[in-house]
Amino acid sequence: MEGTIGEIRLFASNFAPRDWWYCDGSLLAIRSNTALFSILGTTYGGDGKTTFGLPNLGGRSAIGAGQGPGLSYYELGESTGANTVALSVLNLPAHTHAAAGSIVIPAFSDVGDSDTPANNVLAANDLMYSSQVSDSTTKPIPLSLQIGVSGGNTPLPINQPSLGMNYIICLYGVFPPRS
């Protein structure tokens, strides 16, 4: 299968044809792959003295390098993105939760003998918990309600529908002329 050195193709098989190799991030020896090294350089890894790297497209989608209108800039060889993302409160739209609560207070129908709630319960006394004789209701009790934490902190998958195939790169073939 002839190709142009450095050409990448999708290949629907479980082997790489002769003169091709998987785009799996492998490091290759410069000495035995000088033509491909002259095209790729160390864009995809390697030390540039004895080795250079192939692109790693395992579990990744290829995108065009550069920047289109309204799009982010992508450097040649830049790896970006993630398979999952964990959302936090900062990622969620501003919103509120309703809170409700109820308080059950024990009370006696007998007449009380105190005008303070400390160590006492409600009683049928118009002086109970009040500084005014005519006041027959209890004083307000400040109450703060807190909504408990919700969610399991499970990352959200963000993968597009995909089909597993092999990207292969031509190691030996026609050297591409520069225009």
Tab-separated table of N, CA and C in Angstrom:
chain	number	residue	atom	x	y	z
A	1	MET	N	0.855	-1.161	0.000
A	1	MET	CA	0.000	0.000	0.000
A	1	MET	C	0.905	1.228	0.000
A	2	GLU	N	1.006	1.858	-1.135
A	2	GLU	CA	1.905	3.000	-1.246
A	2	GLU	C	1.248	4.257	-0.696
A	3	GLY	N	2.048	5.106	-0.092
A	3	GLY	CA	1.553	6.361	0.450
A	3	GLY	C	2.652	7.402	0.423
A	4	THR	N	2.316	8.563	0.879
A	4	THR	CA	3.271	9.659	0.984
A	4	THR	C	3.813	9.656	2.404
A	5	ILE	N	5.119	9.772	2.558
A	5	ILE	CA	5.740	9.733	3.884
A	5	ILE	C	5.092	10.802	4.766
A	6	GLY	N	4.628	10.388	5.946
A	6	GLY	CA	3.984	11.299	6.879
A	6	GLY	C	2.472	11.357	6.719
A	7	GLU	N	1.953	10.729	5.668
A	7	GLU	CA	0.501	10.701	5.460
A	7	GLU	C	-0.156	9.854	6.536
A	8	ILE	N	-1.292	10.302	7.034
A	8	ILE	CA	-2.046	9.563	8.046
A	8	ILE	C	-3.376	9.153	7.445
A	9	ARG	N	-3.735	7.883	7.666
A	9	ARG	CA	-5.015	7.358	7.188
A	9	ARG	C	-5.706	6.602	8.308
A	10	LEU	N	-7.024	6.528	8.203
A	10	LEU	CA	-7.784	5.619	9.062
A	10	LEU	C	-7.731	4.255	8.402
A	11	PHE	N	-7.524	3.214	9.200
A	11	PHE	CA	-7.405	1.873	8.667
A	11	PHE	C	-8.265	0.948	9.514
A	12	ALA	N	-9.207	0.272	8.874
A	12	ALA	CA	-10.198	-0.545	9.590
A	12	ALA	C	-9.739	-1.986	9.766
A	13	SER	N	-8.551	-2.166	10.326
A	13	SER	CA	-8.052	-3.512	10.575
A	13	SER	C	-7.229	-3.499	11.853
A	14	ASN	N	-6.817	-4.695	12.285
A	14	ASN	CA	-6.055	-4.788	13.530
A	14	ASN	C	-4.557	-4.938	13.279
A	15	PHE	N	-4.077	-4.557	12.113
A	15	PHE	CA	-2.638	-4.573	11.827
A	15	PHE	C	-2.286	-3.345	10.997
A	16	ALA	N	-1.034	-2.969	11.045
A	16	ALA	CA	-0.539	-1.879	10.206
A	16	ALA	C	0.127	-2.497	8.984
A	17	PRO	N	-0.220	-2.049	7.781
A	17	PRO	CA	0.401	-2.609	6.564
A	17	PRO	C	1.905	-2.319	6.518
A	18	ARG	N	2.593	-3.032	5.662
A	18	ARG	CA	4.030	-2.820	5.485
A	18	ARG	C	4.291	-1.365	5.113
A	19	ASP	N	5.315	-0.782	5.662
A	19	ASP	CA	5.744	0.602	5.462
A	19	ASP	C	4.862	1.622	6.183
A	20	TRP	N	3.934	1.166	6.993
A	20	TRP	CA	3.058	2.037	7.775
A	20	TRP	C	3.173	1.641	9.253
A	21	TRP	N	2.816	2.538	10.151
A	21	TRP	CA	2.800	2.215	11.565
A	21	TRP	C	1.653	2.958	12.229
A	22	TYR	N	1.263	2.476	13.423
A	22	TYR	CA	0.172	3.088	14.168
A	22	TYR	C	0.543	4.490	14.659
A	23	CYS	N	-0.415	5.370	14.662
A	23	CYS	CA	-0.232	6.699	15.270
A	23	CYS	C	-0.492	6.537	16.762
A	24	ASP	N	0.482	5.955	17.466
A	24	ASP	CA	0.313	5.613	18.878
A	24	ASP	C	1.320	6.313	19.792
A	25	GLY	N	2.000	7.340	19.273
A	25	GLY	CA	2.966	8.066	20.084
A	25	GLY	C	4.299	7.376	20.223
A	26	SER	N	4.540	6.320	19.435
A	26	SER	CA	5.814	5.586	19.510
A	26	SER	C	6.992	6.508	19.232
A	27	LEU	N	8.116	6.213	19.893
A	27	LEU	CA	9.375	6.896	19.589
A	27	LEU	C	10.131	6.045	18.583
A	28	LEU	N	10.605	6.679	17.519
A	28	LEU	CA	11.367	5.982	16.468
A	28	LEU	C	12.786	6.517	16.433
A	29	ALA	N	13.705	5.665	15.954
A	29	ALA	CA	15.098	6.079	15.790
A	29	ALA	C	15.213	6.977	14.561
A	30	ILE	N	15.851	8.116	14.731
A	30	ILE	CA	16.059	9.037	13.605
A	30	ILE	C	16.902	8.369	12.531
A	31	ARG	N	17.929	7.624	12.953
A	31	ARG	CA	18.875	7.002	12.025
A	31	ARG	C	18.175	6.135	10.982
A	32	SER	N	17.124	5.397	11.373
A	32	SER	CA	16.462	4.506	10.419
A	32	SER	C	15.198	5.119	9.803
A	33	ASN	N	14.878	6.367	10.156
A	33	ASN	CA	13.672	7.013	9.627
A	33	ASN	C	13.940	8.486	9.320
A	34	THR	N	15.053	8.754	8.631
A	34	THR	CA	15.473	10.144	8.404
A	34	THR	C	14.463	10.930	7.572
A	35	ALA	N	13.840	10.298	6.583
A	35	ALA	CA	12.877	11.018	5.736
A	35	ALA	C	11.669	11.463	6.572
A	36	LEU	N	11.120	10.554	7.374
A	36	LEU	CA	9.960	10.907	8.197
A	36	LEU	C	10.344	11.934	9.260
A	37	PHE	N	11.553	11.794	9.839
A	37	PHE	CA	12.007	12.775	10.830
A	37	PHE	C	12.115	14.157	10.209
A	38	SER	N	12.557	14.226	8.943
A	38	SER	CA	12.687	15.537	8.298
A	38	SER	C	11.315	16.208	8.114
A	39	ILE	N	10.252	15.430	8.111
A	39	ILE	CA	8.898	15.980	7.974
A	39	ILE	C	8.296	16.309	9.346
A	40	LEU	N	8.410	15.380	10.295
A	40	LEU	CA	7.759	15.555	11.593
A	40	LEU	C	8.607	16.314	12.609
A	41	GLY	N	9.919	16.154	12.558
A	41	GLY	CA	10.779	16.739	13.582
A	41	GLY	C	10.398	16.198	14.950
A	42	THR	N	10.457	17.035	15.954
A	42	THR	CA	10.079	16.607	17.306
A	42	THR	C	8.712	17.163	17.715
A	43	THR	N	7.896	17.470	16.733
A	43	THR	CA	6.556	18.001	17.004
A	43	THR	C	5.765	17.086	17.929
A	44	TYR	N	5.945	15.782	17.804
A	44	TYR	CA	5.162	14.813	18.573
A	44	TYR	C	6.001	14.078	19.613
A	45	GLY	N	7.161	14.609	19.946
A	45	GLY	CA	7.990	14.018	20.994
A	45	GLY	C	9.354	13.588	20.488
A	46	GLY	N	10.123	13.023	21.396
A	46	GLY	CA	11.488	12.600	21.081
A	46	GLY	C	12.489	13.660	21.487
A	47	ASP	N	13.775	13.266	21.462
A	47	ASP	CA	14.809	14.206	21.887
A	47	ASP	C	15.442	14.964	20.726
A	48	GLY	N	15.136	14.571	19.494
A	48	GLY	CA	15.681	15.263	18.329
A	48	GLY	C	17.119	14.911	18.030
A	49	LYS	N	17.745	14.079	18.861
A	49	LYS	CA	19.133	13.654	18.643
A	49	LYS	C	19.154	12.222	18.146
A	50	THR	N	18.450	11.355	18.854
A	50	THR	CA	18.408	9.947	18.443
A	50	THR	C	16.986	9.464	18.176
A	51	THR	N	15.982	10.152	18.750
A	51	THR	CA	14.597	9.705	18.576
A	51	THR	C	13.659	10.860	18.214
A	52	PHE	N	12.531	10.503	17.638
A	52	PHE	CA	11.426	11.433	17.405
A	52	PHE	C	10.133	10.653	17.594
A	53	GLY	N	9.043	11.364	17.858
A	53	GLY	CA	7.778	10.713	18.161
A	53	GLY	C	6.784	10.771	17.026
A	54	LEU	N	5.945	9.739	16.977
A	54	LEU	CA	4.813	9.724	16.055
A	54	LEU	C	3.620	10.383	16.750
A	55	PRO	N	2.667	10.900	15.988
A	55	PRO	CA	1.460	11.435	16.625
A	55	PRO	C	0.743	10.336	17.410
A	56	ASN	N	0.119	10.714	18.514
A	56	ASN	CA	-0.645	9.758	19.302
A	56	ASN	C	-2.132	10.068	19.128
A	57	LEU	N	-2.791	9.309	18.270
A	57	LEU	CA	-4.208	9.510	18.015
A	57	LEU	C	-5.064	8.450	18.704
A	58	GLY	N	-4.483	7.682	19.626
A	58	GLY	CA	-5.246	6.687	20.369
A	58	GLY	C	-6.276	7.376	21.258
A	59	GLY	N	-7.556	7.137	20.995
A	59	GLY	CA	-8.610	7.738	21.789
A	59	GLY	C	-8.791	9.224	21.549
A	60	ARG	N	-8.268	9.738	20.451
A	60	ARG	CA	-8.350	11.162	20.143
A	60	ARG	C	-8.917	11.378	18.746
A	61	SER	N	-9.428	12.564	18.535
A	61	SER	CA	-9.864	12.993	17.206
A	61	SER	C	-8.840	13.984	16.689
A	62	ALA	N	-8.565	13.940	15.423
A	62	ALA	CA	-7.636	14.898	14.824
A	62	ALA	C	-8.404	16.173	14.480
A	63	ILE	N	-7.772	17.315	14.733
A	63	ILE	CA	-8.352	18.597	14.331
A	63	ILE	C	-7.298	19.364	13.563
A	64	GLY	N	-7.723	20.282	12.747
A	64	GLY	CA	-6.789	21.085	11.960
A	64	GLY	C	-6.017	22.056	12.831
A	65	ALA	N	-4.727	22.170	12.600
A	65	ALA	CA	-3.901	23.136	13.325
A	65	ALA	C	-4.240	24.536	12.831
A	66	GLY	N	-4.036	25.506	13.705
A	66	GLY	CA	-4.333	26.887	13.346
A	66	GLY	C	-5.599	27.357	14.032
A	67	GLN	N	-6.223	28.378	13.423
A	67	GLN	CA	-7.407	28.966	14.036
A	67	GLN	C	-8.386	29.380	12.953
A	68	GLY	N	-9.617	28.954	13.131
A	68	GLY	CA	-10.685	29.389	12.240
A	68	GLY	C	-11.446	30.541	12.871
A	69	PRO	N	-12.318	31.200	12.108
A	69	PRO	CA	-13.091	32.321	12.655
A	69	PRO	C	-13.916	31.896	13.875
A	70	GLY	N	-13.714	32.586	14.982
A	70	GLY	CA	-14.463	32.301	16.200
A	70	GLY	C	-14.010	31.056	16.940
A	71	LEU	N	-12.918	30.434	16.512
A	71	LEU	CA	-12.438	29.202	17.141
A	71	LEU	C	-11.125	29.450	17.868
A	72	SER	N	-10.788	28.535	18.764
A	72	SER	CA	-9.514	28.616	19.479
A	72	SER	C	-8.356	28.264	18.549
A	73	TYR	N	-7.172	28.735	18.914
A	73	TYR	CA	-5.963	28.417	18.152
A	73	TYR	C	-5.401	27.090	18.643
A	74	TYR	N	-5.014	26.215	17.705
A	74	TYR	CA	-4.394	24.939	18.045
A	74	TYR	C	-3.046	24.849	17.343
A	75	GLU	N	-2.018	24.675	18.145
A	75	GLU	CA	-0.650	24.516	17.662
A	75	GLU	C	-0.497	23.136	17.027
A	76	LEU	N	0.336	23.008	16.009
A	76	LEU	CA	0.629	21.707	15.416
A	76	LEU	C	1.212	20.804	16.494
A	77	GLY	N	0.615	19.639	16.716
A	77	GLY	CA	1.081	18.686	17.723
A	77	GLY	C	0.514	18.907	19.107
A	78	GLU	N	-0.300	19.939	19.289
A	78	GLU	CA	-0.877	20.213	20.615
A	78	GLU	C	-1.950	19.192	20.960
A	79	SER	N	-1.859	18.632	22.163
A	79	SER	CA	-2.879	17.720	22.680
A	79	SER	C	-3.778	18.502	23.614
A	80	THR	N	-5.061	18.350	23.459
A	80	THR	CA	-5.994	19.083	24.299
A	80	THR	C	-7.246	18.254	24.537
A	81	GLY	N	-8.052	18.649	25.489
A	81	GLY	CA	-9.324	17.984	25.740
A	81	GLY	C	-9.212	16.882	26.772
A	82	ALA	N	-10.382	16.374	27.160
A	82	ALA	CA	-10.479	15.308	28.154
A	82	ALA	C	-11.708	14.467	27.844
A	83	ASN	N	-11.697	13.225	28.285
A	83	ASN	CA	-12.845	12.349	28.060
A	83	ASN	C	-14.006	12.653	28.987
A	84	THR	N	-13.701	13.171	30.167
A	84	THR	CA	-14.749	13.484	31.133
A	84	THR	C	-14.438	14.818	31.787
A	85	VAL	N	-15.450	15.412	32.375
A	85	VAL	CA	-15.269	16.649	33.124
A	85	VAL	C	-16.176	16.584	34.353
A	86	ALA	N	-15.641	17.000	35.495
A	86	ALA	CA	-16.433	17.057	36.721
A	86	ALA	C	-16.953	18.483	36.868
A	87	LEU	N	-18.264	18.631	36.899
A	87	LEU	CA	-18.857	19.950	37.050
A	87	LEU	C	-18.793	20.377	38.511
A	88	SER	N	-18.581	21.654	38.731
A	88	SER	CA	-18.589	22.198	40.081
A	88	SER	C	-19.678	23.265	40.154
A	89	VAL	N	-19.872	23.835	41.316
A	89	VAL	CA	-20.865	24.888	41.490
A	89	VAL	C	-20.567	26.054	40.550
A	90	LEU	N	-19.290	26.327	40.279
A	90	LEU	CA	-18.922	27.429	39.398
A	90	LEU	C	-19.380	27.202	37.960
A	91	ASN	N	-19.532	25.934	37.533
A	91	ASN	CA	-19.960	25.628	36.179
A	91	ASN	C	-21.474	25.707	35.998
A	92	LEU	N	-22.221	25.640	37.083
A	92	LEU	CA	-23.674	25.578	36.996
A	92	LEU	C	-24.277	26.969	36.863
A	93	PRO	N	-25.410	27.083	36.189
A	93	PRO	CA	-26.075	28.384	36.106
A	93	PRO	C	-26.536	28.832	37.498
A	94	ALA	N	-26.612	30.133	37.703
A	94	ALA	CA	-27.084	30.648	38.984
A	94	ALA	C	-28.524	30.196	39.192
A	95	HIS	N	-28.812	29.688	40.379
A	95	HIS	CA	-30.156	29.214	40.687
A	95	HIS	C	-30.337	29.157	42.198
A	96	THR	N	-31.572	28.959	42.628
A	96	THR	CA	-31.850	28.856	44.057
A	96	THR	C	-32.582	27.557	44.339
A	97	HIS	N	-32.545	27.163	45.582
A	97	HIS	CA	-33.280	25.995	46.056
A	97	HIS	C	-34.219	26.462	47.158
A	98	ALA	N	-35.436	25.977	47.128
A	98	ALA	CA	-36.379	26.308	48.193
A	98	ALA	C	-36.066	25.445	49.410
A	99	ALA	N	-36.173	26.053	50.581
A	99	ALA	CA	-35.948	25.316	51.816
A	99	ALA	C	-37.198	25.419	52.676
A	100	ALA	N	-37.536	24.369	53.319
A	100	ALA	CA	-38.684	24.369	54.219
A	100	ALA	C	-38.306	23.587	55.458
A	101	GLY	N	-38.882	23.957	56.556
A	101	GLY	CA	-38.600	23.252	57.789
A	101	GLY	C	-39.770	23.390	58.744
A	102	SER	N	-39.826	22.529	59.685
A	102	SER	CA	-40.860	22.634	60.715
A	102	SER	C	-40.228	22.321	62.059
A	103	ILE	N	-40.776	22.953	63.075
A	103	ILE	CA	-40.267	22.753	64.420
A	103	ILE	C	-41.420	22.233	65.269
A	104	VAL	N	-41.189	21.173	65.944
A	104	VAL	CA	-42.185	20.632	66.864
A	104	VAL	C	-41.706	20.952	68.279
A	105	ILE	N	-42.540	21.704	69.003
A	105	ILE	CA	-42.169	22.101	70.355
A	105	ILE	C	-43.158	21.454	71.326
A	106	PRO	N	-42.660	20.711	72.293
A	106	PRO	CA	-43.584	20.120	73.266
A	106	PRO	C	-44.244	21.215	74.105
A	107	ALA	N	-45.507	21.004	74.479
A	107	ALA	CA	-46.228	21.995	75.293
A	107	ALA	C	-47.157	21.276	76.274
A	108	PHE	N	-47.411	21.940	77.390
A	108	PHE	CA	-48.345	21.431	78.390
A	108	PHE	C	-49.576	22.314	78.391
A	109	SER	N	-50.730	21.716	78.685
A	109	SER	CA	-51.945	22.517	78.789
A	109	SER	C	-52.098	23.126	80.179
A	110	ASP	N	-51.251	22.716	81.094
A	110	ASP	CA	-51.293	23.280	82.444
A	110	ASP	C	-50.711	24.691	82.444
A	111	VAL	N	-51.042	25.413	83.459
A	111	VAL	CA	-50.524	26.761	83.611
A	111	VAL	C	-49.037	26.686	83.930
A	112	GLY	N	-48.277	27.543	83.265
A	112	GLY	CA	-46.839	27.587	83.499
A	112	GLY	C	-46.502	28.459	84.672
A	113	ASP	N	-45.224	28.346	85.096
A	113	ASP	CA	-44.810	29.145	86.246
A	113	ASP	C	-43.513	29.910	85.971
A	114	SER	N	-43.210	30.101	84.669
A	114	SER	CA	-41.963	30.797	84.331
A	114	SER	C	-42.218	31.716	83.151
A	115	ASP	N	-41.418	32.777	83.064
A	115	ASP	CA	-41.548	33.658	81.910
A	115	ASP	C	-40.311	33.588	81.000
A	116	THR	N	-39.565	32.497	81.083
A	116	THR	CA	-38.388	32.297	80.234
A	116	THR	C	-38.386	30.873	79.684
A	117	PRO	N	-37.929	30.671	78.440
A	117	PRO	CA	-37.908	29.318	77.888
A	117	PRO	C	-36.732	28.466	78.363
A	118	ALA	N	-35.764	29.067	79.050
A	118	ALA	CA	-34.574	28.327	79.463
A	118	ALA	C	-34.966	27.153	80.353
A	119	ASN	N	-34.620	25.945	79.910
A	119	ASN	CA	-34.876	24.703	80.636
A	119	ASN	C	-36.360	24.459	80.910
A	120	ASN	N	-37.235	25.015	80.091
A	120	ASN	CA	-38.681	24.863	80.277
A	120	ASN	C	-39.331	24.477	78.951
A	121	VAL	N	-40.608	24.144	78.994
A	121	VAL	CA	-41.405	23.875	77.804
A	121	VAL	C	-42.593	24.816	77.810
A	122	LEU	N	-43.290	24.902	76.685
A	122	LEU	CA	-44.449	25.775	76.597
A	122	LEU	C	-45.546	25.315	77.552
A	123	ALA	N	-46.266	26.282	78.067
A	123	ALA	CA	-47.382	25.988	78.975
A	123	ALA	C	-48.501	26.986	78.715
A	124	ALA	N	-49.682	26.688	79.280
A	124	ALA	CA	-50.845	27.551	79.071
A	124	ALA	C	-50.788	28.734	80.018
A	125	ASN	N	-49.876	29.598	79.789
A	125	ASN	CA	-49.703	30.770	80.638
A	125	ASN	C	-49.542	31.965	79.724
A	126	ASP	N	-50.332	32.995	79.919
A	126	ASP	CA	-50.222	34.146	79.035
A	126	ASP	C	-48.946	34.944	79.287
A	127	LEU	N	-48.163	34.588	80.289
A	127	LEU	CA	-46.882	35.248	80.534
A	127	LEU	C	-45.706	34.471	79.946
A	128	MET	N	-45.992	33.286	79.379
A	128	MET	CA	-44.873	32.437	78.969
A	128	MET	C	-44.022	33.081	77.874
A	129	TYR	N	-42.777	33.094	78.099
A	129	TYR	CA	-41.746	33.563	77.186
A	129	TYR	C	-42.027	34.962	76.667
A	130	SER	N	-42.665	35.762	77.402
A	130	SER	CA	-43.016	37.098	76.946
A	130	SER	C	-42.740	38.098	78.046
A	131	SER	N	-42.382	39.299	77.644
A	131	SER	CA	-42.185	40.351	78.634
A	131	SER	C	-43.447	41.187	78.810
A	132	GLN	N	-44.483	40.927	78.008
A	132	GLN	CA	-45.739	41.671	78.089
A	132	GLN	C	-46.836	40.742	78.589
A	133	VAL	N	-47.612	41.185	79.557
A	133	VAL	CA	-48.678	40.374	80.146
A	133	VAL	C	-49.725	40.018	79.107
A	134	SER	N	-50.046	40.931	78.207
A	134	SER	CA	-51.102	40.677	77.224
A	134	SER	C	-50.635	39.836	76.043
A	135	ASP	N	-49.345	39.583	75.946
A	135	ASP	CA	-48.792	38.814	74.813
A	135	ASP	C	-48.990	37.333	75.062
A	136	SER	N	-49.723	36.678	74.199
A	136	SER	CA	-49.974	35.254	74.409
A	136	SER	C	-49.266	34.368	73.386
A	137	THR	N	-48.386	34.929	72.578
A	137	THR	CA	-47.643	34.116	71.611
A	137	THR	C	-46.168	34.064	71.994
A	138	THR	N	-45.508	33.088	71.524
A	138	THR	CA	-44.081	32.970	71.824
A	138	THR	C	-43.284	33.945	70.985
A	139	LYS	N	-42.115	34.239	71.410
A	139	LYS	CA	-41.209	35.126	70.676
A	139	LYS	C	-40.638	34.368	69.473
A	140	PRO	N	-40.310	35.079	68.386
A	140	PRO	CA	-39.710	34.405	67.230
A	140	PRO	C	-38.352	33.792	67.591
A	141	ILE	N	-38.096	32.656	67.002
A	141	ILE	CA	-36.818	31.985	67.208
A	141	ILE	C	-36.059	32.031	65.891
A	142	PRO	N	-34.874	32.663	65.873
A	142	PRO	CA	-34.108	32.682	64.619
A	142	PRO	C	-33.733	31.246	64.222
A	143	LEU	N	-33.915	30.950	62.954
A	143	LEU	CA	-33.668	29.588	62.470
A	143	LEU	C	-32.994	29.668	61.115
A	144	SER	N	-31.841	29.059	60.998
A	144	SER	CA	-31.186	29.016	59.689
A	144	SER	C	-31.276	27.590	59.158
A	145	LEU	N	-31.726	27.483	57.924
A	145	LEU	CA	-31.823	26.181	57.271
A	145	LEU	C	-30.720	26.084	56.233
A	146	GLN	N	-30.140	24.925	56.132
A	146	GLN	CA	-29.080	24.719	55.141
A	146	GLN	C	-29.461	23.534	54.290
A	147	ILE	N	-29.354	23.727	52.969
A	147	ILE	CA	-29.610	22.643	52.029
A	147	ILE	C	-28.358	21.774	51.990
A	148	GLY	N	-28.528	20.498	52.144
A	148	GLY	CA	-27.391	19.582	52.140
A	148	GLY	C	-26.765	19.460	50.762
A	149	VAL	N	-25.554	18.984	50.725
A	149	VAL	CA	-24.836	18.753	49.474
A	149	VAL	C	-25.574	17.693	48.673
A	150	SER	N	-25.677	17.930	47.396
A	150	SER	CA	-26.363	16.996	46.517
A	150	SER	C	-25.413	16.564	45.415
A	151	GLY	N	-25.555	15.366	44.956
A	151	GLY	CA	-24.727	14.885	43.850
A	151	GLY	C	-23.634	13.955	44.327
A	152	GLY	N	-23.106	13.187	43.384
A	152	GLY	CA	-22.083	12.208	43.724
A	152	GLY	C	-20.706	12.563	43.216
A	153	ASN	N	-20.531	13.768	42.636
A	153	ASN	CA	-19.235	14.208	42.113
A	153	ASN	C	-18.699	13.250	41.056
A	154	THR	N	-19.593	12.647	40.289
A	154	THR	CA	-19.199	11.737	39.228
A	154	THR	C	-18.910	12.532	37.959
A	155	PRO	N	-17.748	12.343	37.336
A	155	PRO	CA	-17.449	13.082	36.113
A	155	PRO	C	-18.475	12.792	35.017
A	156	LEU	N	-18.747	13.812	34.228
A	156	LEU	CA	-19.704	13.736	33.140
A	156	LEU	C	-18.957	13.367	31.861
A	157	PRO	N	-19.342	12.272	31.186
A	157	PRO	CA	-18.654	11.938	29.923
A	157	PRO	C	-19.016	12.952	28.846
A	158	ILE	N	-18.008	13.378	28.083
A	158	ILE	CA	-18.241	14.367	27.037
A	158	ILE	C	-17.804	13.859	25.667
A	159	ASN	N	-17.706	12.544	25.520
A	159	ASN	CA	-17.276	11.973	24.250
A	159	ASN	C	-18.389	12.084	23.216
A	160	GLN	N	-18.002	12.404	21.999
A	160	GLN	CA	-18.961	12.353	20.911
A	160	GLN	C	-19.138	10.890	20.514
A	161	PRO	N	-20.233	10.544	19.865
A	161	PRO	CA	-20.382	9.158	19.407
A	161	PRO	C	-19.166	8.772	18.550
A	162	SER	N	-18.606	7.615	18.805
A	162	SER	CA	-17.340	7.245	18.180
A	162	SER	C	-17.332	5.791	17.735
A	163	LEU	N	-16.396	5.483	16.870
A	163	LEU	CA	-16.150	4.123	16.403
A	163	LEU	C	-14.649	3.907	16.448
A	164	GLY	N	-14.205	2.864	17.132
A	164	GLY	CA	-12.777	2.593	17.248
A	164	GLY	C	-12.185	2.082	15.940
A	165	MET	N	-11.184	2.803	15.457
A	165	MET	CA	-10.430	2.406	14.262
A	165	MET	C	-8.979	2.779	14.502
A	166	ASN	N	-8.098	2.339	13.626
A	166	ASN	CA	-6.674	2.640	13.765
A	166	ASN	C	-6.254	3.741	12.806
A	167	TYR	N	-5.569	4.742	13.358
A	167	TYR	CA	-4.884	5.720	12.516
A	167	TYR	C	-3.501	5.148	12.244
A	168	ILE	N	-3.090	5.189	10.995
A	168	ILE	CA	-1.747	4.720	10.634
A	168	ILE	C	-1.017	5.836	9.893
A	169	ILE	N	0.310	5.811	9.988
A	169	ILE	CA	1.139	6.818	9.346
A	169	ILE	C	2.129	6.129	8.417
A	170	CYS	N	2.340	6.710	7.267
A	170	CYS	CA	3.266	6.146	6.274
A	170	CYS	C	4.706	6.446	6.686
A	171	LEU	N	5.504	5.385	6.893
A	171	LEU	CA	6.910	5.526	7.273
A	171	LEU	C	7.812	5.626	6.048
A	172	TYR	N	7.502	4.822	5.040
A	172	TYR	CA	8.336	4.757	3.828
A	172	TYR	C	7.425	4.825	2.610
A	173	GLY	N	7.734	5.675	1.686
A	173	GLY	CA	6.937	5.831	0.484
A	173	GLY	C	7.458	6.992	-0.335
A	174	VAL	N	6.557	7.727	-0.930
A	174	VAL	CA	6.906	8.872	-1.754
A	174	VAL	C	7.178	10.056	-0.841
A	175	PHE	N	8.336	10.697	-1.048
A	175	PHE	CA	8.664	11.875	-0.239
A	175	PHE	C	7.876	13.062	-0.779
A	176	PRO	N	7.143	13.767	0.071
A	176	PRO	CA	6.316	14.873	-0.435
A	176	PRO	C	7.154	16.066	-0.854
A	177	PRO	N	6.953	16.545	-2.071
A	177	PRO	CA	7.698	17.736	-2.495
A	177	PRO	C	7.103	18.982	-1.821
A	178	ARG	N	7.960	19.921	-1.504
A	178	ARG	CA	7.483	21.190	-0.933
A	178	ARG	C	7.094	22.112	-2.088
A	179	SER	N	6.012	22.843	-1.862
A	179	SER	CA	5.577	23.722	-2.949
A	179	SER	C	6.169	25.096	-2.813
